């Protein structure tokens, strides 16, 4: 036996015992073995991100006007006070305009994005790659640059629409279109074409197989697209601000931004809380439906084709 073969590579000394230092040393040697400390990082991240939001929600129920001292529980900033969300005309208009924009943008961007995703999954060649690039180009472009481009477009080249609600809907639809394209395409890639081809082998036409087989299988991704587009539109500030024309076209984000610098009231916290709750409900419903509708594909159970296919 040579000297090289008989050489024993010394292992690094490790602290003896089962104390915290020994466990930390063992994790440092193999951090992928078990996530012993990642829960601390996760809790710290959640606390860091949710603490300001929780403070805003709590002080939306403050009985006084203070934004830093608790003066008792009250819902006056939601419905009771003259400056509450319900009674203040400007706040109520911003809330209604936000939900109007969200509904119109969802109605435009999600069906078009779904159809575009299906087309891209079956379109081959360079034109398909170019089309995919242009869809994602609006998504990766800095939002400020896109907002300025849309502003110049609607004021110089397409002034038949003009600034206001119409321009906001069209501009946001262009920006949000990438969400359903990405989500639905990912679902299509995971499903493959075997279900649709099986339906056509059983005698269904291409259109009937698409409507009766493919679209139901895509329902979880479509619902997720609706929720994400809704939440993203509610939170959007740059494009809606750039394309707004007066107070009637201001959304919640614009109203909070402009009012917070002049004279913030707890009603702004109430307005932000309503936005938070509505977005959370939308995401939770979409997640619930997604889990329920995609349970069959996760369990790898056979898909039962509907009658008549």
Tab-separated table of C-alpha atoms in Angstrom:
chain	number	residue	atom	x	y	z
A	1	UNK	CA	0.000	0.000	0.000
A	2	UNK	CA	1.415	3.344	-1.010
A	3	UNK	CA	1.651	6.312	1.226
A	4	UNK	CA	-1.043	8.089	-0.793
A	5	UNK	CA	-3.471	5.186	-0.509
A	6	UNK	CA	-2.943	4.936	3.219
A	7	UNK	CA	-3.464	8.620	3.812
A	8	UNK	CA	-6.527	9.358	5.890
A	9	UNK	CA	-8.138	12.694	5.109
A	10	UNK	CA	-8.843	14.362	8.449
A	11	UNK	CA	-12.406	15.519	8.978
A	12	UNK	CA	-13.088	18.951	10.432
A	13	UNK	CA	-13.556	18.918	14.132
A	14	UNK	CA	-17.097	19.447	15.232
A	15	UNK	CA	-18.372	20.524	18.608
A	16	UNK	CA	-19.411	17.609	20.744
A	17	UNK	CA	-22.890	17.277	22.185
A	18	UNK	CA	-26.387	18.139	20.934
A	19	UNK	CA	-26.529	21.798	21.858
A	20	UNK	CA	-27.408	24.700	19.536
A	21	UNK	CA	-23.780	25.162	18.467
A	22	UNK	CA	-23.487	21.504	17.477
A	23	UNK	CA	-26.770	21.653	15.525
A	24	UNK	CA	-25.668	24.882	13.798
A	25	UNK	CA	-22.348	23.259	12.896
A	26	UNK	CA	-24.114	20.240	11.451
A	27	UNK	CA	-26.461	22.420	9.399
A	28	UNK	CA	-23.519	24.503	8.142
A	29	UNK	CA	-21.857	21.307	6.862
A	30	UNK	CA	-24.968	20.265	4.961
A	31	UNK	CA	-27.589	23.032	4.739
A	32	UNK	CA	-29.760	20.920	2.400
A	33	UNK	CA	-30.193	18.058	4.867
A	34	UNK	CA	-33.092	19.536	6.796
A	35	UNK	CA	-34.525	23.029	7.059
A	36	UNK	CA	-33.822	23.494	10.753
A	37	UNK	CA	-33.482	27.278	10.722
A	38	UNK	CA	-35.396	28.283	7.618
A	39	UNK	CA	-38.584	28.690	9.614
A	40	UNK	CA	-36.888	31.543	11.499
A	41	UNK	CA	-36.088	33.255	8.203
A	42	UNK	CA	-39.644	32.647	6.973
A	43	UNK	CA	-41.201	34.085	10.129
A	44	UNK	CA	-38.884	37.104	9.998
A	45	UNK	CA	-39.796	37.748	6.363
A	46	UNK	CA	-43.527	37.459	7.043
A	47	UNK	CA	-43.288	39.767	10.060
A	48	UNK	CA	-41.229	42.322	8.136
A	49	UNK	CA	-43.650	42.456	5.204
A	50	UNK	CA	-46.946	42.196	7.076
A	51	UNK	CA	-46.224	44.417	10.080
A	52	UNK	CA	-46.791	47.780	8.273
A	53	UNK	CA	-49.934	46.378	6.644
A	54	UNK	CA	-51.237	45.106	9.990
A	55	UNK	CA	-50.642	48.535	11.589
A	56	UNK	CA	-52.568	50.249	8.774
A	57	UNK	CA	-55.487	47.831	9.154
A	58	UNK	CA	-55.558	48.244	12.955
A	59	UNK	CA	-55.561	52.042	12.817
A	60	UNK	CA	-58.343	52.011	10.222
A	61	UNK	CA	-60.556	51.055	13.192
A	62	UNK	CA	-59.178	53.801	15.447
A	63	UNK	CA	-61.883	55.961	16.999
A	64	UNK	CA	-59.714	59.107	16.879
A	65	UNK	CA	-57.910	60.895	14.074
A	66	UNK	CA	-54.458	59.934	15.293
A	67	UNK	CA	-52.398	57.622	13.117
A	68	UNK	CA	-50.023	56.671	15.916
A	69	UNK	CA	-52.067	56.596	19.185
A	70	UNK	CA	-54.882	54.087	19.713
A	71	UNK	CA	-58.081	55.827	20.945
A	72	UNK	CA	-60.582	53.000	20.906
A	73	UNK	CA	-62.320	50.764	18.398
A	74	UNK	CA	-64.671	52.304	15.844
A	75	UNK	CA	-65.850	51.817	12.264
A	76	UNK	CA	-66.375	55.552	11.722
A	77	UNK	CA	-63.718	55.712	8.979
A	78	UNK	CA	-65.586	53.087	6.977
A	79	UNK	CA	-69.197	54.269	7.236
A	80	UNK	CA	-69.867	56.698	10.096
A	81	UNK	CA	-67.752	59.831	9.683
A	82	UNK	CA	-68.247	62.510	7.027
A	83	UNK	CA	-64.725	61.677	5.792
A	84	UNK	CA	-65.336	57.924	5.794
A	85	UNK	CA	-64.997	55.816	2.680
A	86	UNK	CA	-68.762	55.452	2.377
A	87	UNK	CA	-69.677	59.136	2.806
A	88	UNK	CA	-66.697	60.871	1.203
A	89	UNK	CA	-67.566	61.332	-2.459
A	90	UNK	CA	-63.963	61.334	-3.698
A	91	UNK	CA	-63.009	58.178	-1.813
A	92	UNK	CA	-66.169	56.383	-2.930
A	93	UNK	CA	-65.539	57.456	-6.528
A	94	UNK	CA	-61.933	56.169	-6.369
A	95	UNK	CA	-63.145	52.836	-4.984
A	96	UNK	CA	-65.822	52.449	-7.664
A	97	UNK	CA	-63.454	53.479	-10.463
A	98	UNK	CA	-60.837	50.975	-9.273
A	99	UNK	CA	-63.281	48.071	-9.354
A	100	UNK	CA	-64.634	49.251	-12.730
A	101	UNK	CA	-61.147	49.253	-14.238
A	102	UNK	CA	-60.357	45.859	-12.710
A	103	UNK	CA	-63.517	44.292	-14.124
A	104	UNK	CA	-63.017	45.701	-17.617
A	105	UNK	CA	-59.330	44.784	-17.731
A	106	UNK	CA	-60.102	41.225	-16.579
A	107	UNK	CA	-62.854	40.921	-19.206
A	108	UNK	CA	-60.427	41.984	-21.968
A	109	UNK	CA	-57.012	40.634	-21.022
A	110	UNK	CA	-57.851	37.156	-19.670
A	111	UNK	CA	-59.888	35.819	-22.668
A	112	UNK	CA	-57.425	37.308	-25.168
A	113	UNK	CA	-54.461	36.048	-23.176
A	114	UNK	CA	-55.973	32.559	-22.926
A	115	UNK	CA	-56.615	32.407	-26.657
A	116	UNK	CA	-53.131	33.718	-27.348
A	117	UNK	CA	-51.554	31.127	-25.061
A	118	UNK	CA	-53.415	28.304	-26.838
A	119	UNK	CA	-52.366	29.690	-30.210
A	120	UNK	CA	-48.723	30.003	-29.159
A	121	UNK	CA	-48.681	26.410	-27.899
A	122	UNK	CA	-49.634	25.180	-31.382
A	123	UNK	CA	-47.875	27.732	-33.502
A	124	UNK	CA	-44.436	26.722	-34.678
A	125	UNK	CA	-41.642	28.615	-36.360
A	126	UNK	CA	-40.090	32.030	-36.060
A	127	UNK	CA	-43.374	33.969	-36.209
A	128	UNK	CA	-44.480	32.163	-33.021
A	129	UNK	CA	-41.252	33.080	-31.256
A	130	UNK	CA	-41.598	36.682	-32.383
A	131	UNK	CA	-45.200	36.839	-31.173
A	132	UNK	CA	-44.213	35.339	-27.822
A	133	UNK	CA	-41.405	37.891	-27.513
A	134	UNK	CA	-43.687	40.851	-28.183
A	135	UNK	CA	-46.212	39.645	-25.605
A	136	UNK	CA	-43.558	39.307	-22.935
A	137	UNK	CA	-41.849	42.527	-24.042
A	138	UNK	CA	-44.638	44.626	-22.539
A	139	UNK	CA	-44.317	42.634	-19.327
A	140	UNK	CA	-40.570	43.109	-18.873
A	141	UNK	CA	-40.526	46.721	-20.055
A	142	UNK	CA	-40.195	49.181	-17.143
A	143	UNK	CA	-43.690	50.237	-16.236
A	144	UNK	CA	-42.793	53.930	-16.258
A	145	UNK	CA	-41.478	53.685	-19.822
A	146	UNK	CA	-44.630	51.842	-20.888
A	147	UNK	CA	-46.833	54.436	-19.183
A	148	UNK	CA	-45.081	57.323	-20.947
A	149	UNK	CA	-45.302	55.496	-24.282
A	150	UNK	CA	-49.034	54.910	-23.766
A	151	UNK	CA	-49.514	58.555	-22.799
A	152	UNK	CA	-47.808	59.768	-25.995
A	153	UNK	CA	-49.759	57.219	-28.052
A	154	UNK	CA	-53.163	58.282	-26.745
A	155	UNK	CA	-52.391	62.007	-26.945
A	156	UNK	CA	-50.692	62.145	-30.353
A	157	UNK	CA	-51.436	59.066	-32.455
A	158	UNK	CA	-54.724	57.665	-31.186
A	159	UNK	CA	-56.475	60.719	-29.818
A	160	UNK	CA	-59.898	59.327	-30.768
A	161	UNK	CA	-59.906	57.603	-27.372
A	162	UNK	CA	-58.141	60.281	-25.384
A	163	UNK	CA	-56.985	60.141	-21.811
A	164	UNK	CA	-59.352	58.871	-19.157
A	165	UNK	CA	-61.149	55.601	-18.523
A	166	UNK	CA	-60.865	54.298	-22.091
A	167	UNK	CA	-57.110	54.878	-22.247
A	168	UNK	CA	-56.645	53.358	-18.802
A	169	UNK	CA	-58.547	50.210	-19.759
A	170	UNK	CA	-56.637	49.755	-23.019
A	171	UNK	CA	-53.269	50.565	-21.450
A	172	UNK	CA	-53.753	48.251	-18.480
A	173	UNK	CA	-55.046	45.477	-20.740
A	174	UNK	CA	-51.808	45.658	-22.758
A	175	UNK	CA	-49.754	45.443	-19.577
A	176	UNK	CA	-51.811	42.692	-17.899
A	177	UNK	CA	-52.101	40.524	-21.018
A	178	UNK	CA	-48.823	38.764	-20.241
A	179	UNK	CA	-50.153	37.250	-16.993
A	180	UNK	CA	-52.762	34.908	-18.543
A	181	UNK	CA	-50.392	34.090	-21.416
A	182	UNK	CA	-47.683	32.900	-19.005
A	183	UNK	CA	-50.024	31.102	-16.594
A	184	UNK	CA	-52.154	29.348	-19.227
A	185	UNK	CA	-49.107	28.312	-21.269
A	186	UNK	CA	-47.550	26.752	-18.186
A	187	UNK	CA	-50.746	24.776	-17.622
A	188	UNK	CA	-50.817	23.682	-21.267
A	189	UNK	CA	-47.224	22.458	-21.062
A	190	UNK	CA	-48.006	20.414	-17.956
A	191	UNK	CA	-51.115	18.857	-19.526
A	192	UNK	CA	-49.809	18.043	-22.972
A	193	UNK	CA	-52.123	17.337	-25.904
A	194	UNK	CA	-53.010	13.728	-25.158
A	195	UNK	CA	-56.468	14.504	-23.747
A	196	UNK	CA	-57.471	16.628	-26.713
A	197	UNK	CA	-56.045	14.091	-29.173
A	198	UNK	CA	-57.926	11.312	-27.391
A	199	UNK	CA	-61.161	13.268	-27.768
A	200	UNK	CA	-60.524	13.755	-31.483
A	201	UNK	CA	-59.718	10.048	-31.852
A	202	UNK	CA	-63.165	9.370	-30.373
A	203	UNK	CA	-64.762	11.496	-33.068
A	204	UNK	CA	-64.854	15.009	-31.679
A	205	UNK	CA	-64.010	17.901	-33.938
A	206	UNK	CA	-61.065	20.150	-33.100
A	207	UNK	CA	-63.336	22.931	-31.891
A	208	UNK	CA	-65.474	20.570	-29.808
A	209	UNK	CA	-62.395	18.987	-28.232
A	210	UNK	CA	-61.067	22.438	-27.408
A	211	UNK	CA	-64.328	23.573	-25.813
A	212	UNK	CA	-65.271	20.338	-24.016
A	213	UNK	CA	-61.824	19.044	-23.006
A	214	UNK	CA	-59.032	21.624	-23.162
A	215	UNK	CA	-60.816	24.640	-21.703
A	216	UNK	CA	-62.179	22.732	-18.648
A	217	UNK	CA	-58.665	21.464	-17.982
A	218	UNK	CA	-57.399	25.033	-18.270
A	219	UNK	CA	-60.010	26.348	-15.820
A	220	UNK	CA	-57.619	26.487	-12.810
A	221	UNK	CA	-55.087	28.546	-14.763
A	222	UNK	CA	-57.808	30.826	-16.139
A	223	UNK	CA	-59.211	31.453	-12.650
A	224	UNK	CA	-55.719	32.151	-11.346
A	225	UNK	CA	-55.238	34.622	-14.199
A	226	UNK	CA	-58.449	36.434	-13.253
A	227	UNK	CA	-57.294	36.779	-9.644
A	228	UNK	CA	-53.795	37.960	-10.483
A	229	UNK	CA	-55.007	40.458	-13.077
A	230	UNK	CA	-57.547	41.796	-10.587
A	231	UNK	CA	-54.974	42.214	-7.797
A	232	UNK	CA	-52.414	43.740	-10.144
A	233	UNK	CA	-54.916	46.218	-11.604
A	234	UNK	CA	-56.102	47.328	-8.178
A	235	UNK	CA	-52.525	48.021	-7.106
A	236	UNK	CA	-51.403	49.659	-10.339
A	237	UNK	CA	-50.353	53.255	-9.913
A	238	UNK	CA	-47.986	54.355	-12.684
A	239	UNK	CA	-50.089	53.555	-15.765
A	240	UNK	CA	-53.395	54.619	-14.225
A	241	UNK	CA	-51.836	57.857	-12.939
A	242	UNK	CA	-50.242	58.672	-16.294
A	243	UNK	CA	-53.473	58.052	-18.223
A	244	UNK	CA	-55.891	59.693	-15.787
A	245	UNK	CA	-57.449	63.004	-16.700
A	246	UNK	CA	-59.345	64.252	-13.664
A	247	UNK	CA	-60.644	63.228	-10.231
A	248	UNK	CA	-63.254	60.920	-11.743
A	249	UNK	CA	-60.520	58.716	-13.237
A	250	UNK	CA	-58.427	58.448	-10.072
A	251	UNK	CA	-58.066	55.008	-8.535
A	252	UNK	CA	-57.469	54.012	-4.929
A	253	UNK	CA	-53.695	53.979	-5.400
A	254	UNK	CA	-53.672	57.498	-6.850
A	255	UNK	CA	-56.003	58.810	-4.154
A	256	UNK	CA	-53.932	57.346	-1.331
A	257	UNK	CA	-50.710	58.697	-2.830
A	258	UNK	CA	-52.043	62.235	-3.323
A	259	UNK	CA	-53.861	62.418	0.028
A	260	UNK	CA	-51.124	60.867	2.165
A	261	UNK	CA	-48.787	63.792	1.453
A	262	UNK	CA	-51.279	66.550	2.216
A	263	UNK	CA	-53.499	65.522	5.092
A	264	UNK	CA	-53.637	61.802	5.843
A	265	UNK	CA	-56.741	60.572	7.641
A	266	UNK	CA	-57.575	57.123	9.038
A	267	UNK	CA	-60.050	56.838	6.175
A	268	UNK	CA	-57.047	56.267	3.892
A	269	UNK	CA	-56.161	53.274	6.058
A	270	UNK	CA	-59.746	52.083	5.670
A	271	UNK	CA	-59.520	52.516	1.890
A	272	UNK	CA	-56.247	50.592	1.791
A	273	UNK	CA	-57.741	47.883	4.015
A	274	UNK	CA	-60.670	47.434	1.632
A	275	UNK	CA	-58.213	47.035	-1.236
A	276	UNK	CA	-56.190	44.539	0.754
A	277	UNK	CA	-59.226	42.483	1.734
A	278	UNK	CA	-60.645	42.425	-1.805
A	279	UNK	CA	-57.312	41.325	-3.303
A	280	UNK	CA	-56.848	38.694	-0.592
A	281	UNK	CA	-60.339	37.293	-1.165
A	282	UNK	CA	-59.727	37.127	-4.918
A	283	UNK	CA	-56.409	35.333	-4.482
A	284	UNK	CA	-57.849	32.965	-1.850
A	285	UNK	CA	-60.834	32.049	-4.042
A	286	UNK	CA	-58.582	31.466	-7.022
A	287	UNK	CA	-56.214	29.323	-4.956
A	288	UNK	CA	-59.126	27.300	-3.570
A	289	UNK	CA	-60.656	26.727	-6.989
A	290	UNK	CA	-57.228	25.930	-8.427
A	291	UNK	CA	-56.586	23.245	-5.831
A	292	UNK	CA	-60.063	21.815	-6.251
A	293	UNK	CA	-60.035	21.791	-10.043
A	294	UNK	CA	-56.433	20.580	-10.414
A	295	UNK	CA	-56.819	17.811	-7.824
A	296	UNK	CA	-57.527	15.299	-10.562
A	297	UNK	CA	-54.340	16.045	-12.469
A	298	UNK	CA	-52.219	15.966	-9.276
A	299	UNK	CA	-53.608	12.566	-8.342
A	300	UNK	CA	-52.942	11.362	-11.912
A	301	UNK	CA	-56.472	10.072	-12.150
A	302	UNK	CA	-57.881	9.440	-15.639
A	303	UNK	CA	-59.883	12.270	-17.137
A	304	UNK	CA	-63.492	11.342	-17.884
A	305	UNK	CA	-64.489	12.879	-21.161
A	306	UNK	CA	-67.870	14.597	-21.094
A	307	UNK	CA	-70.768	12.913	-22.877
A	308	UNK	CA	-71.045	13.652	-26.543
A	309	UNK	CA	-67.307	14.055	-27.160
